[in-house]
C-alpha cells in the first residue's frame, strides 16, 4: 500500500495554515483586541463557508435550532477563549494546554490500563506548564492565560461531542450553520469590547486573511484529509499541532520556549498521539 502523500500533505497544510493564521491574528491584537479578531475570524469565515456550501438550499425547521445552536455557541466560545489565552501566553503552549480537552474525551471512553500512561504523560506536561512553582518563577506563565486555555479545552471537548452529532444529522451543512450561531455569540461581545474599531476598513484585509488562514482553508484541507486517512492516523498527525504552533509562534511572533516548556509540550503531544494510537488499536481488534 502506497503512502498517502496528498492527504498527509493536506492535513499538515491545514495545521500550518491554522497556526500561521493564529500567529498573524495575535499581531493585530493591539489594534483590535482578542475579541475583535475572534469576531473577524468567525464572522468572515461564516460568510465564506455560507457562500461555498449554500446551506439555505436545505429546508430547515425550528427543531434544528437547538442542536445547531449548542454546537455553534460551543465553537464560538472555544475560539474566543483560545484567542484570549494566546493574548498572554505563547501560541504553542496554549494549543498544548487546550489539547487536554479532546484528550480527556478520548481517555474517558478507555477501559484499558495501558491508557493510564497517556494520562500520566498529560499530567506531567501540565505539571511542567502550570505555575506550581510560584508565580514569581521565571518559568511561570500568566495564570489567566492558562485558565483561558484550559476552559477552551473544555469547550473543545464539548465541540467534539456536539460536532459529531450535528455532522451525522446535517452533513456538510453543519459547519456553516454552526459558524453562523457562533458568530451571533462572539460578534456582540467583540462589539462591546472593541467598539467602532470593528468597522475600521483598514483592518478588513487582515481580518479576511485571519478568517481564510485560521478557519476556511484549514477546514477544507482537513475535510479532504479526513476522507482519505484512517481516523487514528488523522488524530495522531493532528497531535503535532502544538509543535507546529510553537514553530509558527517563533517565526512570526519571536516567541521562544524554555527547555522545561518544550518538554511539557512534548509530553502532551506524546499523550495525544498515544491516545489516538490506542483508540485505533481498540477499533481494529
Tab-separated table of N, CA, C and O in Angstrom, residues 16 28 31 35 88 108 116 120 126 135 139 141 156 175 196 206 239-240 252 257 266 285:
chain	number	residue	atom	x	y	z
A	16	UNK	N	-0.410	24.061	9.455
A	16	UNK	CA	0.437	25.232	9.213
A	16	UNK	C	-0.425	26.474	8.998
A	16	UNK	O	-0.166	27.544	9.558
A	28	UNK	N	-2.325	41.470	15.472
A	28	UNK	CA	-3.361	42.501	15.334
A	28	UNK	C	-4.110	42.755	16.634
A	28	UNK	O	-4.977	43.633	16.683
A	31	UNK	N	-4.452	46.359	18.131
A	31	UNK	CA	-5.404	47.264	17.476
A	31	UNK	C	-6.848	46.839	17.683
A	31	UNK	O	-7.731	47.677	17.899
A	35	UNK	N	-10.943	39.840	21.310
A	35	UNK	CA	-12.362	39.709	20.997
A	35	UNK	C	-12.655	40.158	19.575
A	35	UNK	O	-13.407	39.497	18.843
A	88	UNK	N	-1.837	36.323	26.055
A	88	UNK	CA	-0.897	36.493	27.170
A	88	UNK	C	0.068	35.328	27.348
A	88	UNK	O	0.988	35.431	28.174
A	108	UNK	N	-11.634	9.229	28.394
A	108	UNK	CA	-12.820	8.944	29.188
A	108	UNK	C	-13.489	7.644	28.758
A	108	UNK	O	-14.075	6.938	29.573
A	116	UNK	N	-3.560	4.550	31.044
A	116	UNK	CA	-3.142	5.370	32.185
A	116	UNK	C	-1.804	6.047	31.909
A	116	UNK	O	-1.499	7.093	32.487
A	120	UNK	N	-0.850	9.909	32.541
A	120	UNK	CA	0.333	10.314	33.298
A	120	UNK	C	1.188	11.296	32.502
A	120	UNK	O	1.694	12.281	33.056
A	126	UNK	N	1.219	19.045	31.964
A	126	UNK	CA	0.535	20.160	32.623
A	126	UNK	C	1.269	20.593	33.879
A	126	UNK	O	1.343	21.788	34.190
A	135	UNK	N	4.207	32.007	41.215
A	135	UNK	CA	4.016	32.956	40.118
A	135	UNK	C	5.265	33.805	39.869
A	135	UNK	O	5.390	34.424	38.812
A	139	UNK	N	9.811	30.519	34.994
A	139	UNK	CA	9.125	29.567	34.128
A	139	UNK	C	7.597	29.714	34.179
A	139	UNK	O	6.884	29.106	33.380
A	141	UNK	N	3.900	30.830	33.703
A	141	UNK	CA	3.109	31.506	32.692
A	141	UNK	C	2.012	32.322	33.360
A	141	UNK	O	1.684	32.122	34.523
A	156	UNK	N	-13.550	22.677	23.660
A	156	UNK	CA	-13.138	21.853	22.526
A	156	UNK	C	-13.690	20.435	22.686
A	156	UNK	O	-14.161	19.827	21.726
A	175	UNK	N	-21.348	22.744	9.544
A	175	UNK	CA	-20.298	23.721	9.861
A	175	UNK	C	-20.707	25.151	9.560
A	175	UNK	O	-20.585	26.021	10.432
A	196	UNK	N	-16.252	50.790	17.865
A	196	UNK	CA	-16.268	51.163	16.445
A	196	UNK	C	-15.011	50.719	15.702
A	196	UNK	O	-14.993	50.753	14.468
A	206	UNK	N	-6.761	42.360	6.924
A	206	UNK	CA	-6.161	41.492	7.930
A	206	UNK	C	-7.157	40.494	8.471
A	206	UNK	O	-6.837	39.323	8.675
A	239	UNK	N	-2.092	15.615	16.367
A	239	UNK	CA	-1.442	15.858	17.649
A	239	UNK	C	-0.165	16.680	17.515
A	239	UNK	O	0.380	17.148	18.526
A	240	UNK	N	0.305	16.859	16.288
A	240	UNK	CA	1.501	17.671	16.069
A	240	UNK	C	1.200	19.167	16.114
A	240	UNK	O	2.124	19.985	16.037
A	252	UNK	N	6.844	33.904	13.525
A	252	UNK	CA	6.014	35.085	13.293
A	252	UNK	C	6.059	36.054	14.471
A	252	UNK	O	6.077	37.276	14.277
A	257	UNK	N	10.381	29.265	23.651
A	257	UNK	CA	10.053	28.440	24.805
A	257	UNK	C	11.320	27.971	25.488
A	257	UNK	O	12.317	27.663	24.819
A	266	UNK	N	6.085	18.435	24.719
A	266	UNK	CA	6.386	17.104	24.194
A	266	UNK	C	5.606	16.017	24.904
A	266	UNK	O	5.110	15.081	24.274
A	285	UNK	N	-9.319	-4.330	16.819
A	285	UNK	CA	-9.412	-5.629	17.492
A	285	UNK	C	-10.854	-6.161	17.460
A	285	UNK	O	-11.787	-5.438	17.297
